mmCIF file of C-alpha atoms in Angstrom:
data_model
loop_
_atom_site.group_PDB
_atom_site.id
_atom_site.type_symbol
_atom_site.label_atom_id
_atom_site.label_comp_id
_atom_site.label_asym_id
_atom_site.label_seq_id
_atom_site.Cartn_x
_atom_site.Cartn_y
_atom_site.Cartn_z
ATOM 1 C CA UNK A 15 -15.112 -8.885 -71.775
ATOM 2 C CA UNK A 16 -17.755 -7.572 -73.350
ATOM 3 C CA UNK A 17 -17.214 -9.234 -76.794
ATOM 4 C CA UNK A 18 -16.921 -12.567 -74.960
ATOM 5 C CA UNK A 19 -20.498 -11.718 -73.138
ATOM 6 C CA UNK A 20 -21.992 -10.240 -76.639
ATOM 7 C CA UNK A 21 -20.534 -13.833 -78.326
ATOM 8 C CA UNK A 22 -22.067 -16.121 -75.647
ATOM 9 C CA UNK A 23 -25.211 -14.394 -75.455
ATOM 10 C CA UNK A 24 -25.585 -14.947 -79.604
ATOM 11 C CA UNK A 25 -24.315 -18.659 -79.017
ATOM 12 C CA UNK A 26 -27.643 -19.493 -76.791
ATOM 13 C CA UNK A 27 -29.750 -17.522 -78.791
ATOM 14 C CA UNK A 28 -28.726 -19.524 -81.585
ATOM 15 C CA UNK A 29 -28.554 -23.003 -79.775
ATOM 16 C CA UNK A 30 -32.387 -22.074 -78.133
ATOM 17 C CA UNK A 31 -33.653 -21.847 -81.704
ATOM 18 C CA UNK A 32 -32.138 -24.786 -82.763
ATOM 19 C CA UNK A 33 -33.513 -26.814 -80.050
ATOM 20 C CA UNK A 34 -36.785 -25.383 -80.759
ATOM 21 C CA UNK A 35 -36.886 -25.718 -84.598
ATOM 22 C CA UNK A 36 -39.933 -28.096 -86.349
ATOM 23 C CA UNK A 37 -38.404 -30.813 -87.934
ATOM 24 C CA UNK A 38 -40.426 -31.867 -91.265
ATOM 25 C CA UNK A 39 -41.793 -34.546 -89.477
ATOM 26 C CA UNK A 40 -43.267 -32.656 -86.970
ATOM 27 C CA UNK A 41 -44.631 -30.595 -88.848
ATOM 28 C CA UNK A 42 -46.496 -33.082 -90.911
ATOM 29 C CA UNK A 43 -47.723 -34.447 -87.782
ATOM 30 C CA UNK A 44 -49.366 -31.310 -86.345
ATOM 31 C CA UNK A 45 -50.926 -30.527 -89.937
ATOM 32 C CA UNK A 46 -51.876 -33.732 -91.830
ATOM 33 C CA UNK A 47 -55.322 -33.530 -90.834
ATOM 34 C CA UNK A 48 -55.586 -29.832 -91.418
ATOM 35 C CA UNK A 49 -54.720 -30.884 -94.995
ATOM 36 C CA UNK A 50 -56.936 -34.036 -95.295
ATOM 37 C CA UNK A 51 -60.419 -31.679 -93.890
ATOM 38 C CA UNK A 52 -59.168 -29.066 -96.758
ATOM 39 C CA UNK A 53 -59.042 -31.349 -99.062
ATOM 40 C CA UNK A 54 -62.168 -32.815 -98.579
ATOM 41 C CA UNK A 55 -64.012 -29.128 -98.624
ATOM 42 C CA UNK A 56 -61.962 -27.464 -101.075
ATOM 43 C CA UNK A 57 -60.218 -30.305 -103.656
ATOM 44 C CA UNK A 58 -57.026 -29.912 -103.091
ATOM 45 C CA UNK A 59 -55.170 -32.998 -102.472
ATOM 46 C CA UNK A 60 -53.724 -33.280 -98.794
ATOM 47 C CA UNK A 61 -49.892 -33.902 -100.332
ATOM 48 C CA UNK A 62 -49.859 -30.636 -102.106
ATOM 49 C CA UNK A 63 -51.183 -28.332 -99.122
ATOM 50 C CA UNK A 64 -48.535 -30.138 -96.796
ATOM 51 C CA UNK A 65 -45.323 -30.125 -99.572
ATOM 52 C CA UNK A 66 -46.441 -26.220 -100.353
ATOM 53 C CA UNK A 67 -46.703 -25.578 -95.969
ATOM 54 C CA UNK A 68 -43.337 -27.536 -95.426
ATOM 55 C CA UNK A 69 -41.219 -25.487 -98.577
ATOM 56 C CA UNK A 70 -42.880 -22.535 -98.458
ATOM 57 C CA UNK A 71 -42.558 -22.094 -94.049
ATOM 58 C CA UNK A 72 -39.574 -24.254 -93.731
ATOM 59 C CA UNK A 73 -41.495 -26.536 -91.955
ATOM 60 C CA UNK A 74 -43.112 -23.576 -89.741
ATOM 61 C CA UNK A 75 -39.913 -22.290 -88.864
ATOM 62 C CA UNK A 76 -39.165 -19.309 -91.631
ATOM 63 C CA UNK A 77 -39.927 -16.072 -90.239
ATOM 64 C CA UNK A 78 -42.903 -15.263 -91.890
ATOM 65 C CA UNK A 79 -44.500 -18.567 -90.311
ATOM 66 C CA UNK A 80 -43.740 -17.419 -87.130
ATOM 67 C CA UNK A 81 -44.529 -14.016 -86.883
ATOM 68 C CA UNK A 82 -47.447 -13.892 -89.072
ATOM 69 C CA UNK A 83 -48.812 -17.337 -89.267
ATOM 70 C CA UNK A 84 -48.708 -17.355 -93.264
ATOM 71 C CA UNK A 85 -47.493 -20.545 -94.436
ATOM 72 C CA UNK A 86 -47.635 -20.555 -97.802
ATOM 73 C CA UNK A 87 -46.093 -17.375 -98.754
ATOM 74 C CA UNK A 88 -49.410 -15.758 -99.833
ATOM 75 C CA UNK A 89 -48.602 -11.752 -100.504
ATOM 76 C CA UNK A 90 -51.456 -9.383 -100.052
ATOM 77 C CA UNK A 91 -52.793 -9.028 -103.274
ATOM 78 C CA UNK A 92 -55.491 -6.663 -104.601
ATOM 79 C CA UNK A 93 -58.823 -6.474 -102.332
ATOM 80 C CA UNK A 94 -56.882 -7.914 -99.080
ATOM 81 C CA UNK A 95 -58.294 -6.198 -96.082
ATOM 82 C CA UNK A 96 -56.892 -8.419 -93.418
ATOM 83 C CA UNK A 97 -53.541 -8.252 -91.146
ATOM 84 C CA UNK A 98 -50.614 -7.464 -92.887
ATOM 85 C CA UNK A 99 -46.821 -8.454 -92.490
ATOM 86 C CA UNK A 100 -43.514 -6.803 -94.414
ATOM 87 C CA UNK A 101 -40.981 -8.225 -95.634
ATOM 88 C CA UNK A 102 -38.307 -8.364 -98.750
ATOM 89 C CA UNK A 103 -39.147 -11.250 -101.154
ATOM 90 C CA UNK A 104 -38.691 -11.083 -104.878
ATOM 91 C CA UNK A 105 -38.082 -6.794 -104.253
ATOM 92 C CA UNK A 106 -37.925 -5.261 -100.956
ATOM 93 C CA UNK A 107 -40.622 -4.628 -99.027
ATOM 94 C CA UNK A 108 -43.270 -6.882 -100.096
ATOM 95 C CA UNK A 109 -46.986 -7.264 -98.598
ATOM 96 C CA UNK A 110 -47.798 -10.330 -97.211
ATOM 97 C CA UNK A 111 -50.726 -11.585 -95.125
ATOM 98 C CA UNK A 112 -51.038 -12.257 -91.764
ATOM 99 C CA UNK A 113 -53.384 -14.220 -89.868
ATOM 100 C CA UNK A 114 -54.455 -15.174 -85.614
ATOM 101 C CA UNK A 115 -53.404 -18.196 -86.385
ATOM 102 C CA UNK A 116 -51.569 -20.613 -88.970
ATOM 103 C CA UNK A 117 -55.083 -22.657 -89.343
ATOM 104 C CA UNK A 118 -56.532 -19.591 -90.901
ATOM 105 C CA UNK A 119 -53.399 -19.798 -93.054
ATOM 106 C CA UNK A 120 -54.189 -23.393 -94.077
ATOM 107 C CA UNK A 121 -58.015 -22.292 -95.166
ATOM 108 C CA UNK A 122 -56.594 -19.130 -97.134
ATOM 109 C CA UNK A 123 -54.603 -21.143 -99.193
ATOM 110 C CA UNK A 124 -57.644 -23.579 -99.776
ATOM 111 C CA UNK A 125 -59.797 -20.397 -100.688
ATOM 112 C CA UNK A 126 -56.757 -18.982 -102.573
ATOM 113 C CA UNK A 127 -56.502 -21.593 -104.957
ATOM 114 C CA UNK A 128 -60.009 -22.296 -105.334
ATOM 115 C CA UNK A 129 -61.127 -18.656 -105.904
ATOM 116 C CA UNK A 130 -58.802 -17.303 -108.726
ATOM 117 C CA UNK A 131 -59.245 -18.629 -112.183
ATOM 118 C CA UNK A 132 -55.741 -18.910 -113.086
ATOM 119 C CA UNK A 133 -56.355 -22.406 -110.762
ATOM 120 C CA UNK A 134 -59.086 -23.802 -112.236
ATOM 121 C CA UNK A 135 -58.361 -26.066 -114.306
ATOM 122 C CA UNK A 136 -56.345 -27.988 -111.394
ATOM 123 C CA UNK A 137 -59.478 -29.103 -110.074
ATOM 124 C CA UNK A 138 -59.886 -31.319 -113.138
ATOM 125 C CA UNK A 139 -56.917 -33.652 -111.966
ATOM 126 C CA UNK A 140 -57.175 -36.578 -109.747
ATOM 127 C CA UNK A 141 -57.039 -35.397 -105.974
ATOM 128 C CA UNK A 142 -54.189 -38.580 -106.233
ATOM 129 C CA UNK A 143 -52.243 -36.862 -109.439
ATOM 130 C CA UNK A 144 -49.677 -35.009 -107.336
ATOM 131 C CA UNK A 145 -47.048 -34.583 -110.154
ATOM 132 C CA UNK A 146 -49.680 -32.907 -112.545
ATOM 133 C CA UNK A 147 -50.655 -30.666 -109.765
ATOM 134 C CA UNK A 148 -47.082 -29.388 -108.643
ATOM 135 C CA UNK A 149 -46.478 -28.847 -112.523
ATOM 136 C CA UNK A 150 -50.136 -27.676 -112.425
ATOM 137 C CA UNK A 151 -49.253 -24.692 -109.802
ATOM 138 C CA UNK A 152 -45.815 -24.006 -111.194
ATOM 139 C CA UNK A 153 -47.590 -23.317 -114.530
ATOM 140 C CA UNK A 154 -50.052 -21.636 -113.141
ATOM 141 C CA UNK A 155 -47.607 -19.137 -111.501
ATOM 142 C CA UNK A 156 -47.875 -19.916 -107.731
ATOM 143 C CA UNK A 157 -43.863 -19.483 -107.363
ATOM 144 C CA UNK A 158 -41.447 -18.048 -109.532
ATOM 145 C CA UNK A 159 -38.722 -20.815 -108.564
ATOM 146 C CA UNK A 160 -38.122 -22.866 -111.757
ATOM 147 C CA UNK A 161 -37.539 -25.972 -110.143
ATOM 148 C CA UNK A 162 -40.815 -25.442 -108.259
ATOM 149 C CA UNK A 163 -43.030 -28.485 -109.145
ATOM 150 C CA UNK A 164 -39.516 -30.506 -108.589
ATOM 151 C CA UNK A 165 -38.918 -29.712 -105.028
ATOM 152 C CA UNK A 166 -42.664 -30.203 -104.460
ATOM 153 C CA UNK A 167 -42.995 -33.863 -106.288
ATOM 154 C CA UNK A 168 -39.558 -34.238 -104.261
ATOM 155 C CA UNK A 169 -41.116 -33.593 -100.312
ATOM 156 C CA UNK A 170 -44.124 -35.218 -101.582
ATOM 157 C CA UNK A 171 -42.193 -39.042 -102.033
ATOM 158 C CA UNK A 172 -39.532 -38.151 -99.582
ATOM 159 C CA UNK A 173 -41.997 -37.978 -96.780
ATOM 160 C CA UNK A 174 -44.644 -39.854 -98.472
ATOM 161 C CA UNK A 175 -47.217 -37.726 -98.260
ATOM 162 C CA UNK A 176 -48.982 -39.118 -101.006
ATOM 163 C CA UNK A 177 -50.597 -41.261 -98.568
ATOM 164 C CA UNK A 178 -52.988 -38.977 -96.822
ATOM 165 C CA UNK A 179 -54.552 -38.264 -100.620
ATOM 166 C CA UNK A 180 -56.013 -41.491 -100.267
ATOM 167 C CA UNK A 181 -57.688 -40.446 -96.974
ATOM 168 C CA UNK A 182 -60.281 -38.179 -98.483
ATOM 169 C CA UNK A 183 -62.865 -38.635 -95.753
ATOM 170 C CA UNK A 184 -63.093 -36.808 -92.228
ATOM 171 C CA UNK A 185 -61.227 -38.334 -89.880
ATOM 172 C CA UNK A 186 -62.396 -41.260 -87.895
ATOM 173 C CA UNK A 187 -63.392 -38.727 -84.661
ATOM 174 C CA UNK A 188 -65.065 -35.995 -87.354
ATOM 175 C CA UNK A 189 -66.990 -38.530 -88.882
ATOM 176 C CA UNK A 190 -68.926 -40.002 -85.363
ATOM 177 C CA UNK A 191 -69.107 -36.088 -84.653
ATOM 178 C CA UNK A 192 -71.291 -34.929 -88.243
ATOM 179 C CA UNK A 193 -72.982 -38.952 -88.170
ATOM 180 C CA UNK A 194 -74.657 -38.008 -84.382
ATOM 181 C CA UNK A 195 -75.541 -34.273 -86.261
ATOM 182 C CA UNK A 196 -79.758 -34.500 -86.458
ATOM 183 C CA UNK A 197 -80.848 -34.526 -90.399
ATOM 184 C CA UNK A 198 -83.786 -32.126 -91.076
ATOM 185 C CA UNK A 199 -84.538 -33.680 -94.242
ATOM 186 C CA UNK A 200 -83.230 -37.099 -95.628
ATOM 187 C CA UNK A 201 -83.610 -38.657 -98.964
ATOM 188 C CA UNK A 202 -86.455 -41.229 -98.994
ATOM 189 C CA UNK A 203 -84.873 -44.696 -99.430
ATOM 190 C CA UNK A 204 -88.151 -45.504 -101.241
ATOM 191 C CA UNK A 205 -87.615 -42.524 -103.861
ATOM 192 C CA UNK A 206 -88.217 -44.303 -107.434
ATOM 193 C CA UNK A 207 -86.614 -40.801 -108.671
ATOM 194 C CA UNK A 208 -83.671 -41.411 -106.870
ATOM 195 C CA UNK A 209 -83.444 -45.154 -106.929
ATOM 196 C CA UNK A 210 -83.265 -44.794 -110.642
ATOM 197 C CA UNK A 211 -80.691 -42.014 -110.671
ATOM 198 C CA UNK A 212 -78.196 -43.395 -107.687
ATOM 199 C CA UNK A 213 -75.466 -45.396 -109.347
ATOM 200 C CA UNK A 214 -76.082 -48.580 -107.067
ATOM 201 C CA UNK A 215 -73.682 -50.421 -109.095
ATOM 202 C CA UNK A 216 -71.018 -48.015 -108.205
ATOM 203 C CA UNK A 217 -72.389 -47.051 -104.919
ATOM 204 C CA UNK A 218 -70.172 -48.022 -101.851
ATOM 205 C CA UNK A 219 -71.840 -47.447 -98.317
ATOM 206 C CA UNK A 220 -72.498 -43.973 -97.035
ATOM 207 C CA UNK A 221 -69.308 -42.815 -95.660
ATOM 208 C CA UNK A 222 -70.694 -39.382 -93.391
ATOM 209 C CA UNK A 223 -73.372 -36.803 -93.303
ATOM 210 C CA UNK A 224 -73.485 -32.951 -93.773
ATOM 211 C CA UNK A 225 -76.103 -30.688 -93.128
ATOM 212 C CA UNK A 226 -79.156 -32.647 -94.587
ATOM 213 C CA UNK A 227 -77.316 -34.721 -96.865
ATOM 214 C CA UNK A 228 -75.737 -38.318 -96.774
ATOM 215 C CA UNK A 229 -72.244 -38.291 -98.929
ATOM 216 C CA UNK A 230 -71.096 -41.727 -100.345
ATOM 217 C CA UNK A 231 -68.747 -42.582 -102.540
ATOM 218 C CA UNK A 232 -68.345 -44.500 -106.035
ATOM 219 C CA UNK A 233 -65.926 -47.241 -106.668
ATOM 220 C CA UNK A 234 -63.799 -44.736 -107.711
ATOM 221 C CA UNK A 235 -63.760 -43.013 -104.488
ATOM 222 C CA UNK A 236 -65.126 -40.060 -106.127
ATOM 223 C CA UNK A 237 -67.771 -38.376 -103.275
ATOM 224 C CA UNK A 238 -71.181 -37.747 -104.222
ATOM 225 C CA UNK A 239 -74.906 -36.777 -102.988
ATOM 226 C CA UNK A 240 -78.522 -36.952 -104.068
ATOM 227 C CA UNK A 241 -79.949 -33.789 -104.831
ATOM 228 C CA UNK A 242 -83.014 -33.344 -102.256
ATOM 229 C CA UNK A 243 -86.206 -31.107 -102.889
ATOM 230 C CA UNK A 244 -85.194 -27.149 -102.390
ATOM 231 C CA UNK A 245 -81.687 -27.650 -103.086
ATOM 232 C CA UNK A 246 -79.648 -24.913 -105.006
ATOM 233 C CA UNK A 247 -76.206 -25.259 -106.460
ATOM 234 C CA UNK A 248 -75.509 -21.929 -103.780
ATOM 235 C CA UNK A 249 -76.921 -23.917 -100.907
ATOM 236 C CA UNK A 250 -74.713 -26.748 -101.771
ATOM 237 C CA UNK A 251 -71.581 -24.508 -102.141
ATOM 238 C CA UNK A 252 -72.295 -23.103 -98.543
ATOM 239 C CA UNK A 253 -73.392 -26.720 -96.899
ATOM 240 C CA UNK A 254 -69.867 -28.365 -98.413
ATOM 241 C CA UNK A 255 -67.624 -25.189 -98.524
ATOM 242 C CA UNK A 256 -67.255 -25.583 -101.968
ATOM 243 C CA UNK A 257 -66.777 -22.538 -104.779
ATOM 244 C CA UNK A 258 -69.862 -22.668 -107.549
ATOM 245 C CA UNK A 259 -67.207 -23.264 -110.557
ATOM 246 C CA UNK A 260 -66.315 -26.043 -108.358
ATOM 247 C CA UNK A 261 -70.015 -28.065 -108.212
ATOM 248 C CA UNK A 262 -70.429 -27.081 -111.924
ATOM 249 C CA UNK A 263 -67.062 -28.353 -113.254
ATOM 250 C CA UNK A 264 -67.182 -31.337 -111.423
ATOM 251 C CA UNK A 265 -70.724 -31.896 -113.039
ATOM 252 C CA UNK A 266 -70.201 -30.950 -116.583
ATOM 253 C CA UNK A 267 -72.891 -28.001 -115.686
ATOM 254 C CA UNK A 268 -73.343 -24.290 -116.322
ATOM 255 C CA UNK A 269 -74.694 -21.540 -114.499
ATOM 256 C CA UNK A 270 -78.152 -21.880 -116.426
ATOM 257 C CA UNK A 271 -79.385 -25.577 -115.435
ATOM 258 C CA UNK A 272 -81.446 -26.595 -112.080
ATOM 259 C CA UNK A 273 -81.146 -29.450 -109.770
ATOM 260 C CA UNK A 274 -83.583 -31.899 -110.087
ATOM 261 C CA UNK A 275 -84.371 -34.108 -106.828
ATOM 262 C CA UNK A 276 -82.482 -37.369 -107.238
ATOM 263 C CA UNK A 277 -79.730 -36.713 -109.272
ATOM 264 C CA UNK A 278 -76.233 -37.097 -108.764
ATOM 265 C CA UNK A 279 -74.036 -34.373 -107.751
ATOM 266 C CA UNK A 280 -70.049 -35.506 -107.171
ATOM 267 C CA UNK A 281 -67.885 -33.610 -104.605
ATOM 268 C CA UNK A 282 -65.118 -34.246 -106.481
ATOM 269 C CA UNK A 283 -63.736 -34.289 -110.016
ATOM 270 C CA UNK A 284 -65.061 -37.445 -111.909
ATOM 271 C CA UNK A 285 -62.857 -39.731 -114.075
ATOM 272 C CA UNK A 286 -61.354 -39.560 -117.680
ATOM 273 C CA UNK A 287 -61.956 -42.796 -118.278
ATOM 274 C CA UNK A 288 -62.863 -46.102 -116.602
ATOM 275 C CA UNK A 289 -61.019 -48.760 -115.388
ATOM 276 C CA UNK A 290 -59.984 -51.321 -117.290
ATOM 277 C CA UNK A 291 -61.734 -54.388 -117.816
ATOM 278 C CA UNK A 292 -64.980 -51.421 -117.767
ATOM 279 C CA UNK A 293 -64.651 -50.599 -121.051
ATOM 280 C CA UNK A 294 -67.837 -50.636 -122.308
ATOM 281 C CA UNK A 295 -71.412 -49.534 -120.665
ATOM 282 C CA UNK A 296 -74.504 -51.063 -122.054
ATOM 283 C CA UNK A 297 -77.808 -49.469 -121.350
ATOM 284 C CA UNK A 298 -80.420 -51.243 -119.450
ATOM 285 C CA UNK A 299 -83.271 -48.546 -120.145
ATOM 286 C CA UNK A 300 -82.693 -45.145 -122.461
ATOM 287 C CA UNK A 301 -80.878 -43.166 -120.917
ATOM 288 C CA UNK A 302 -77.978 -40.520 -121.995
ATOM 289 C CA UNK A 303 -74.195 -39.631 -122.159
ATOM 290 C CA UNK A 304 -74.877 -37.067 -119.965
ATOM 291 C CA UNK A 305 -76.849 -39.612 -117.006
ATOM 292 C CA UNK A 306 -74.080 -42.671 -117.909
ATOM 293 C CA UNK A 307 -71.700 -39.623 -117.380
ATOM 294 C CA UNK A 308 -72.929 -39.467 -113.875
ATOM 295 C CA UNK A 309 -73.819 -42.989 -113.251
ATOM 296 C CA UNK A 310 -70.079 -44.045 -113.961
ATOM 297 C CA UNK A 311 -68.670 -41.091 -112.896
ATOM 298 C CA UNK A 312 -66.798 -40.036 -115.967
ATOM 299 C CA UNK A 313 -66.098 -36.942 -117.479
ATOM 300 C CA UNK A 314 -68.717 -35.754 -119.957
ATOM 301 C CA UNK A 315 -66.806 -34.809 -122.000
ATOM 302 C CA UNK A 316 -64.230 -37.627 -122.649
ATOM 303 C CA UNK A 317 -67.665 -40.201 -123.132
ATOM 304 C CA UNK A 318 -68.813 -37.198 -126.115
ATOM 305 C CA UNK A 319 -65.030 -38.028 -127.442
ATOM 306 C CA UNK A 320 -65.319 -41.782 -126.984
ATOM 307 C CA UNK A 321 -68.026 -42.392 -128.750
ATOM 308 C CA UNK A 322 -67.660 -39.539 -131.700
ATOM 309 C CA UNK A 323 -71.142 -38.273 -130.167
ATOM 310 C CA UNK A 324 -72.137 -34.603 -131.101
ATOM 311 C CA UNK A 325 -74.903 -34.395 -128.133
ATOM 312 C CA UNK A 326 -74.507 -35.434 -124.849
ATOM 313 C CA UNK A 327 -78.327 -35.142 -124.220
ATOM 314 C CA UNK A 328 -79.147 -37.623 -126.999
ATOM 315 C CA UNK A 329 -81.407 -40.268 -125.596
ATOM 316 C CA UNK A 330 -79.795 -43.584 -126.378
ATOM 317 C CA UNK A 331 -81.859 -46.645 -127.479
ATOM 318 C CA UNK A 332 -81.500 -49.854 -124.999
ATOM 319 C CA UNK A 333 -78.949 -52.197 -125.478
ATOM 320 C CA UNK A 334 -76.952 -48.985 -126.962
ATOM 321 C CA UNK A 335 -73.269 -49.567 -125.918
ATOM 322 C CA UNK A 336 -71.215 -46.738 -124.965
ATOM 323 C CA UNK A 337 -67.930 -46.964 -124.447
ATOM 324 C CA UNK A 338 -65.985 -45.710 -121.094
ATOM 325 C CA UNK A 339 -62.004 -45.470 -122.505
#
């Protein structure tokens, strides 16, 4: 009698979490634009954060989601002073973090990735490269699963997530939300500095505002502002939520130089090369590698290979073509 009560009382325990598991679908649902506002602060392309939350959580439903929130399998790690969970992993009894919620988990993996160096040179891929970055992170060491970048590229096409890496904008209700925000300080449409610095051939409309800045895009897509009087590459980290090595990579910049009102500054990683039928840039006034660089939005250093240049900051003569592939 009691085996029979012991069995049944297992058999709805089992069936109730059945009936209450996330399917993969679900769970894309509830997070997608979680993933699409981390990827426009941090860099991380939406289809990654999503195929890493659905393998790593089993879709939310792994134990680890549920009792600690953590859905990417983040351990503890040196200099961790938050809530902590154990469990056995790779050996037994392993440190693992725990968070108040699984949206905290979501903007520790954005800050994980961004803040260790082992990463960085991730944030030189297209936010729309999702192969290179699941190869990227296996490389890297994220897992220790071989086939890690596989089953990643795999959830990615299965459940097309690829899709919301093309959404790299706020969503339609965040954007009305930061466009009523008041502006302090806006760039002067009649700035000659900045008329002759903003890429207006490139330049699509201005897609939202932050803080005291308007962010547009080029026709690349790639997100970019115009540096405004006062501004610091450590204001600009804070205002977009954005690491330093981030701004400077993404600028072909160091530590050492100084924002100069009116130039460009992209929110994302430029271009290799441009598209074709662009191949070639000719200059309307003298300018050099390192301003077409920004104009086009390609990398600096790819033009420096391009055109067998030793010095980016070499000013070029007009009519001086330079070519973009």
């Amino acid at each position: 009698m009691k085996l029979t009560i012991l069995f049944t009382s297992l058999l709805f325990v089992g069936l109730s979490f059945a009936q209450n598991r996330i399917t993969p679908e679900q769970y894309i649902e509830q997070w997608k634009i979680t993933a699409i506002e981390n990827m426009n602060s941090h860099g991380i392309p939406a289809s990654i954060t999503l195929a890493q939350g659905i393998l790593e959580s089993g879709s939310g439903n792994s134990k680890l989601a549920r009792e600690a929130n953590n859905h990417f399998g983040i351990k503890c790690h040196k200099g961790w002073d938050g809530m902590t969970f154990i469990q056995d992993d790779d050996t037994k009894n392993e440190c693992f973090r725990s968070y108040d919620n699984a949206a905290q988990s979501y903007r520790d993996h954005s800050e994980f990735l961004t803040g260790r160096d082992r990463y960085s040179s991730l944030f030189s891929l297209s936010l729309t490269d999702y192969k290179s970055w699941s190869k990227g992170l296996k490389k890297a060491g994220y897992a220790t699963n071989p086939k890690y970048a596989d089953l990643l590229i795999n959830l990615i096409e299965k459940y097309e997530l690829h899709q919301y890496d093309l959404m790299p904008y706020l969503p339609e209700n965040a954007q009305k939300k930061k466009a009523k925000e008041s502006l302090s300080v806006r760039p002067d449409k009649n700035d000659v500095v900045a008329k002759q610095k903003h890429p207006s051939t490139n330049a699509k409309e201005i897609e939202y505002a932050i803080g005291g800045h308007d962010v547009s895009v080029n026709k690349y897509n790639k997100r970019y502002i115009v540096v405004q009087e006062g501004d610091t590459f450590y204001r600009l980290s804070k205002e977009f939520q954005m690491s330093l090595w981030q701004l400077y990579s993404y600028n072909d910049l160091g530590k050492r130089d100084v924002l100069t009102k009116g130039e460009i500054i992209y929110l994302d990683p430029k271009r290799t090369k441009s598209r074709r039928g662009e191949n070639v840039f000719v200059c309307r006034s003298q300018m050099t590698l390192r301003e077409i660089s920004q104009q086009e939005g390609i990398k600096l250093k790819k033009l420096v290979q391009y055109n067998l240049s030793e010095d980016a900051d070499t000013v070029l003569a007009v009519g001086t073509k330079v070519i973009l592939r």
